[in-house]
Amino acid sequence: MRKPIIVGNWKMNLDHLEATYCVQKLAWLLRDAHFDYSSCDVAVMPPFTSIRSVEVLVEADRLKIQYGAQTVSVTSQGAFTGDVSADMLAALGCKYVIVGHSERRKYHPEDDATLVDQVRAILAAGMQPILCVGESYDERKQGIELEYAVGQVNDITRDLSEEEAANMLVAYEPVWAIGTGMVATSKTAQDAAHAIRQHFATVFSAKVADSVRILYGGSVNSSNASQLMSQARDMDGFLVGGSSLDPEEFDKIVRLTQKAAKQR
Ligand code: 13P
């Protein structure tokens, strides 16, 4: 059985003071609701400058909330102005790093070769990559959305070992659904998650396919999380953008997702 996970991608929001408030409030809300972390993971992905504050809070209050980063350098150290290495993130207690988010692919020169190197750097530092894939509206119109998303997964993972592949998480985030309010239907999310899982079974093994957690991202909120989760059996949770910035809304999404996952 895969453990569901709800990840909040804060993008370029919440400075280190706001981050502390947000995580503390989320932790209190979940504690008051007797949230069972043993059956569901909860993680936040702050901007680099807020990670240390989250780490200090998590350690001081022994919180079970996990955290990670939104991207990483492909190199380990040296003259790379502005970059942050995987080892630096691991030293801050990061558990996950997002790779290939569509906003990174759009605004930065992150091609497939870069993404493969990022995945290797993250795994080598003992963290787990959350690989983002998903079609734009154009590919969907052409009816090639599944081939497109699975192709992106293949481009990044094909040279990994079985052990490395088993440590991946994949987030299916159709570009047209990100920040638009146009959430995918549960069938769309399930079809994509199923195709991605099948791909891992074909290229690696049934064991790898069974262990990779596949998330959906794109306009998830507390009004659509339950329905999405209860209908899409290959989906193991969400990568939430805007709705993760409000601790009360994120708390609702987390608890509704956990409940829906239990009831499937
Ligand atoms: P929204 O939830 O704001 O649509 O963003 C999704 C996303 O990009 C998460 O990585």
Tab-separated table of C-alpha atoms and ligand atoms in Angstrom:
chain	number	residue	atom	x	y	z
A	1	MET	CA	0.000	0.000	0.000
A	2	ARG	CA	1.342	3.425	-0.949
A	3	LYS	CA	1.063	6.176	1.649
A	4	PRO	CA	-0.891	9.172	0.351
A	5	ILE	CA	0.894	12.521	0.384
A	6	ILE	CA	-0.297	16.092	0.058
A	7	VAL	CA	2.421	18.553	-0.920
A	8	GLY	CA	2.075	22.326	-0.798
A	9	ASN	CA	4.159	24.069	-3.465
A	10	TRP	CA	4.437	27.623	-2.180
A	11	LYS	CA	6.221	28.849	-5.335
A	12	MET	CA	7.649	32.368	-4.741
A	13	ASN	CA	5.426	33.139	-1.741
A	14	LEU	CA	5.817	33.365	2.055
A	15	ASP	CA	9.034	34.854	3.433
A	16	HIS	CA	10.694	33.236	6.442
A	17	LEU	CA	8.415	34.926	8.975
A	18	GLU	CA	5.249	34.089	7.066
A	19	ALA	CA	6.534	30.539	6.587
A	20	THR	CA	6.880	30.050	10.333
A	21	TYR	CA	3.344	31.308	10.913
A	22	CYS	CA	1.932	29.132	8.134
A	23	VAL	CA	3.571	25.877	9.252
A	24	GLN	CA	2.790	26.505	12.919
A	25	LYS	CA	-0.864	27.175	12.164
A	26	LEU	CA	-1.099	24.118	9.905
A	27	ALA	CA	0.485	21.931	12.593
A	28	TRP	CA	-1.973	23.213	15.225
A	29	LEU	CA	-4.980	22.650	12.996
A	30	LEU	CA	-3.878	19.100	12.216
A	31	ARG	CA	-3.092	18.394	15.862
A	32	ASP	CA	-6.515	19.655	16.961
A	33	ALA	CA	-8.098	17.341	14.388
A	34	HIS	CA	-5.995	14.394	15.706
A	35	PHE	CA	-4.526	13.966	12.261
A	36	ASP	CA	-2.854	10.586	11.781
A	37	TYR	CA	0.494	11.197	10.083
A	38	SER	CA	1.258	7.492	10.078
A	39	SER	CA	-1.306	6.977	7.312
A	40	CYS	CA	-0.665	10.132	5.270
A	41	ASP	CA	2.326	12.394	4.588
A	42	VAL	CA	2.041	16.186	4.586
A	43	ALA	CA	4.803	18.329	3.078
A	44	VAL	CA	5.459	21.965	2.201
A	45	MET	CA	7.920	23.278	-0.368
A	46	PRO	CA	8.960	26.791	0.675
A	47	PRO	CA	11.238	29.085	-1.313
A	48	PHE	CA	14.942	28.582	-0.446
A	49	THR	CA	15.041	31.514	1.983
A	50	SER	CA	12.255	30.062	4.151
A	51	ILE	CA	13.521	26.480	4.425
A	52	ARG	CA	15.773	27.079	7.427
A	53	SER	CA	12.906	28.680	9.386
A	54	VAL	CA	10.692	25.687	8.643
A	55	GLU	CA	13.479	23.332	9.722
A	56	VAL	CA	13.989	25.158	13.031
A	57	LEU	CA	10.260	25.055	13.786
A	58	VAL	CA	9.860	21.399	12.805
A	59	GLU	CA	12.824	20.410	14.993
A	60	ALA	CA	11.882	22.567	17.993
A	61	ASP	CA	8.239	21.445	18.061
A	62	ARG	CA	8.971	17.911	16.764
A	63	LEU	CA	6.436	18.379	13.995
A	64	LYS	CA	5.675	15.555	11.597
A	65	ILE	CA	5.228	17.930	8.684
A	66	GLN	CA	7.823	17.243	5.991
A	67	TYR	CA	9.401	19.794	3.682
A	68	GLY	CA	11.562	20.228	0.638
A	69	ALA	CA	12.666	22.581	-2.117
A	70	GLN	CA	11.306	23.716	-5.465
A	71	THR	CA	14.425	23.143	-7.573
A	72	VAL	CA	18.130	22.358	-7.217
A	73	SER	CA	21.465	22.828	-8.945
A	74	VAL	CA	22.926	19.955	-10.961
A	75	THR	CA	26.382	20.598	-9.510
A	76	SER	CA	27.608	19.951	-6.008
A	77	GLN	CA	29.623	23.122	-5.316
A	78	GLY	CA	31.741	25.816	-6.883
A	79	ALA	CA	31.457	28.982	-8.933
A	80	PHE	CA	27.743	28.821	-9.792
A	81	THR	CA	26.337	32.121	-8.625
A	82	GLY	CA	22.803	31.877	-7.305
A	83	ASP	CA	22.633	28.079	-7.285
A	84	VAL	CA	21.864	25.815	-4.328
A	85	SER	CA	23.165	22.226	-4.211
A	86	ALA	CA	21.351	19.026	-3.274
A	87	ASP	CA	23.715	18.471	-0.340
A	88	MET	CA	22.874	21.920	1.035
A	89	LEU	CA	19.159	21.069	0.888
A	90	ALA	CA	19.686	17.651	2.458
A	91	ALA	CA	21.665	19.339	5.272
A	92	LEU	CA	18.553	21.438	6.000
A	93	GLY	CA	16.474	18.287	6.410
A	94	CYS	CA	14.716	18.516	3.047
A	95	LYS	CA	13.041	15.257	2.063
A	96	TYR	CA	11.791	16.140	-1.419
A	97	VAL	CA	12.764	18.405	-4.303
A	98	ILE	CA	10.447	19.355	-7.150
A	99	VAL	CA	11.935	18.741	-10.604
A	100	GLY	CA	10.684	20.075	-13.918
A	101	HIS	CA	7.746	22.160	-12.746
A	102	SER	CA	6.163	23.748	-15.831
A	103	GLU	CA	6.999	27.207	-14.463
A	104	ARG	CA	10.684	26.241	-14.252
A	105	ARG	CA	10.582	24.712	-17.738
A	106	LYS	CA	9.028	27.939	-19.040
A	107	TYR	CA	11.102	30.611	-17.316
A	108	HIS	CA	14.484	28.864	-17.006
A	109	PRO	CA	16.639	26.900	-19.418
A	110	GLU	CA	15.836	23.551	-17.799
A	111	ASP	CA	15.864	20.961	-20.578
A	112	ASP	CA	15.611	17.190	-20.232
A	113	ALA	CA	19.373	16.749	-19.726
A	114	THR	CA	19.283	19.235	-16.835
A	115	LEU	CA	16.282	17.513	-15.283
A	116	VAL	CA	17.975	14.096	-15.455
A	117	ASP	CA	21.042	15.537	-13.682
A	118	GLN	CA	18.819	17.161	-11.060
A	119	VAL	CA	17.083	13.837	-10.381
A	120	ARG	CA	20.461	12.110	-9.959
A	121	ALA	CA	21.753	14.866	-7.652
A	122	ILE	CA	18.613	14.682	-5.484
A	123	LEU	CA	18.724	10.880	-5.211
A	124	ALA	CA	22.466	10.893	-4.496
A	125	ALA	CA	21.855	13.320	-1.603
A	126	GLY	CA	19.266	10.934	-0.125
A	127	MET	CA	16.168	12.961	-1.028
A	128	GLN	CA	13.221	12.123	-3.295
A	129	PRO	CA	12.491	13.953	-6.561
A	130	ILE	CA	8.927	15.004	-7.349
A	131	LEU	CA	8.970	15.030	-11.141
A	132	CYS	CA	6.307	17.272	-12.705
A	133	VAL	CA	4.865	16.373	-16.099
A	134	GLY	CA	1.754	17.331	-18.009
A	135	GLU	CA	0.447	18.560	-21.315
A	136	SER	CA	-0.529	22.047	-22.370
A	137	TYR	CA	-3.915	22.863	-23.832
A	138	ASP	CA	-2.509	22.330	-27.365
A	139	GLU	CA	-1.531	18.720	-26.774
A	140	ARG	CA	-4.876	18.046	-25.110
A	141	LYS	CA	-6.701	19.465	-28.131
A	142	GLN	CA	-4.721	17.128	-30.356
A	143	GLY	CA	-5.669	14.187	-28.113
A	144	ILE	CA	-2.035	13.279	-27.369
A	145	GLU	CA	-2.045	14.221	-23.684
A	146	LEU	CA	-1.236	10.780	-22.292
A	147	GLU	CA	1.594	10.101	-24.757
A	148	TYR	CA	2.964	13.535	-23.959
A	149	ALA	CA	2.964	13.141	-20.169
A	150	VAL	CA	4.270	9.567	-20.284
A	151	GLY	CA	6.924	10.687	-22.791
A	152	GLN	CA	8.119	13.342	-20.331
A	153	VAL	CA	8.365	10.705	-17.593
A	154	ASN	CA	10.299	8.426	-19.925
A	155	ASP	CA	12.718	11.171	-20.985
A	156	ILE	CA	13.768	11.767	-17.394
A	157	THR	CA	13.638	8.292	-15.847
A	158	ARG	CA	14.690	5.830	-18.562
A	159	ASP	CA	18.335	5.581	-17.464
A	160	LEU	CA	17.605	5.207	-13.749
A	161	SER	CA	18.168	1.949	-11.884
A	162	GLU	CA	15.140	0.147	-10.435
A	163	GLU	CA	16.073	1.339	-6.977
A	164	GLU	CA	16.368	4.943	-8.119
A	165	ALA	CA	13.073	4.799	-10.010
A	166	ALA	CA	11.283	3.390	-6.961
A	167	ASN	CA	12.253	6.522	-5.041
A	168	MET	CA	10.591	8.878	-7.502
A	169	LEU	CA	7.320	10.703	-7.065
A	170	VAL	CA	5.557	11.969	-10.174
A	171	ALA	CA	3.121	14.871	-10.232
A	172	TYR	CA	0.758	14.982	-13.196
A	173	GLU	CA	0.133	18.697	-13.593
A	174	PRO	CA	-1.591	19.606	-16.854
A	175	VAL	CA	-0.367	23.105	-17.676
A	176	TRP	CA	-3.883	24.325	-18.522
A	177	ALA	CA	-5.028	23.484	-14.981
A	178	ILE	CA	-2.268	25.316	-13.092
A	179	GLY	CA	-3.524	28.470	-11.413
A	180	THR	CA	-6.520	28.693	-13.750
A	181	GLY	CA	-9.346	27.287	-11.653
A	182	MET	CA	-9.866	24.685	-14.413
A	183	VAL	CA	-9.353	21.503	-12.453
A	184	ALA	CA	-9.039	18.190	-14.313
A	185	THR	CA	-11.872	15.721	-13.939
A	186	SER	CA	-11.180	12.723	-11.752
A	187	LYS	CA	-11.238	10.575	-14.911
A	188	THR	CA	-8.563	12.732	-16.562
A	189	ALA	CA	-6.385	12.555	-13.438
A	190	GLN	CA	-6.924	8.815	-13.088
A	191	ASP	CA	-6.201	8.115	-16.778
A	192	ALA	CA	-2.904	9.994	-16.567
A	193	ALA	CA	-1.877	8.417	-13.250
A	194	HIS	CA	-2.728	4.973	-14.614
A	195	ALA	CA	-0.755	5.515	-17.828
A	196	ILE	CA	2.274	6.744	-15.862
A	197	ARG	CA	2.088	3.760	-13.490
A	198	GLN	CA	1.794	1.341	-16.404
A	199	HIS	CA	4.873	2.945	-17.907
A	200	PHE	CA	6.894	2.245	-14.747
A	201	ALA	CA	5.663	-1.362	-14.835
A	202	THR	CA	6.736	-1.766	-18.462
A	203	VAL	CA	10.129	-0.071	-18.239
A	204	PHE	CA	11.090	-1.182	-14.720
A	205	SER	CA	8.931	-3.725	-12.862
A	206	ALA	CA	5.582	-4.229	-11.171
A	207	LYS	CA	7.334	-3.610	-7.855
A	208	VAL	CA	8.600	-0.193	-8.960
A	209	ALA	CA	5.184	0.691	-10.407
A	210	ASP	CA	3.574	-0.243	-7.091
A	211	SER	CA	5.893	1.951	-5.050
A	212	VAL	CA	5.994	5.174	-7.098
A	213	ARG	CA	3.587	7.750	-5.693
A	214	ILE	CA	1.706	9.682	-8.358
A	215	LEU	CA	0.093	13.011	-7.529
A	216	TYR	CA	-2.249	15.345	-9.329
A	217	GLY	CA	-1.686	19.117	-9.405
A	218	GLY	CA	-3.648	21.995	-10.893
A	219	SER	CA	-6.322	24.106	-9.168
A	220	VAL	CA	-6.828	21.658	-6.287
A	221	ASN	CA	-8.842	23.111	-3.396
A	222	SER	CA	-11.025	21.924	-0.537
A	223	SER	CA	-14.099	21.784	-2.801
A	224	ASN	CA	-12.659	19.351	-5.336
A	225	ALA	CA	-10.060	17.316	-3.385
A	226	SER	CA	-12.433	14.613	-2.056
A	227	GLN	CA	-14.033	13.897	-5.383
A	228	LEU	CA	-10.733	13.817	-7.245
A	229	MET	CA	-9.166	11.509	-4.708
A	230	SER	CA	-12.044	9.090	-4.252
A	231	GLN	CA	-12.401	8.413	-7.977
A	232	ALA	CA	-8.772	8.168	-9.047
A	233	ARG	CA	-7.347	4.959	-7.638
A	234	ASP	CA	-3.895	5.317	-9.162
A	235	MET	CA	-3.483	8.749	-7.615
A	236	ASP	CA	-1.726	9.023	-4.264
A	237	GLY	CA	-2.323	12.660	-3.409
A	238	PHE	CA	-1.881	16.222	-4.594
A	239	LEU	CA	0.667	18.897	-5.391
A	240	VAL	CA	-1.197	22.034	-4.345
A	241	GLY	CA	-0.181	25.565	-5.353
A	242	GLY	CA	-2.306	28.587	-4.431
A	243	SER	CA	-4.535	26.742	-1.943
A	244	SER	CA	-1.517	25.652	0.118
A	245	LEU	CA	-0.708	29.244	1.117
A	246	ASP	CA	-3.682	29.490	3.480
A	247	PRO	CA	-3.147	27.050	6.375
A	248	GLU	CA	-6.888	26.659	7.013
A	249	GLU	CA	-7.596	25.782	3.406
A	250	PHE	CA	-4.575	23.462	3.192
A	251	ASP	CA	-5.563	21.737	6.438
A	252	LYS	CA	-8.989	21.024	4.922
A	253	ILE	CA	-7.454	19.637	1.727
A	254	VAL	CA	-5.088	17.416	3.736
A	255	ARG	CA	-7.844	15.962	5.922
A	256	LEU	CA	-10.332	15.492	3.087
A	257	THR	CA	-7.676	13.753	0.994
A	258	GLN	CA	-6.704	11.417	3.794
A	259	LYS	CA	-10.346	10.542	4.426
A	260	ALA	CA	-11.086	9.938	0.745
A	261	ALA	CA	-7.970	7.788	0.367
A	262	LYS	CA	-9.034	5.637	3.357
A	263	GLN	CA	-12.513	5.113	1.963
A	264	ARG	CA	-11.457	3.878	-1.487
B	1	13P	P1	-2.354	25.715	-8.375
B	1	13P	O1	-2.807	24.754	-7.306
B	1	13P	O2	-2.233	27.119	-7.896
B	1	13P	O3	-3.164	25.562	-9.621
B	1	13P	O4	-0.842	25.302	-8.763
B	1	13P	C1	-0.566	23.976	-9.034
B	1	13P	C2	0.898	23.807	-9.082
B	1	13P	O5	1.558	24.311	-9.966
B	1	13P	C3	1.532	23.034	-8.006
B	1	13P	O6	2.859	22.751	-8.296
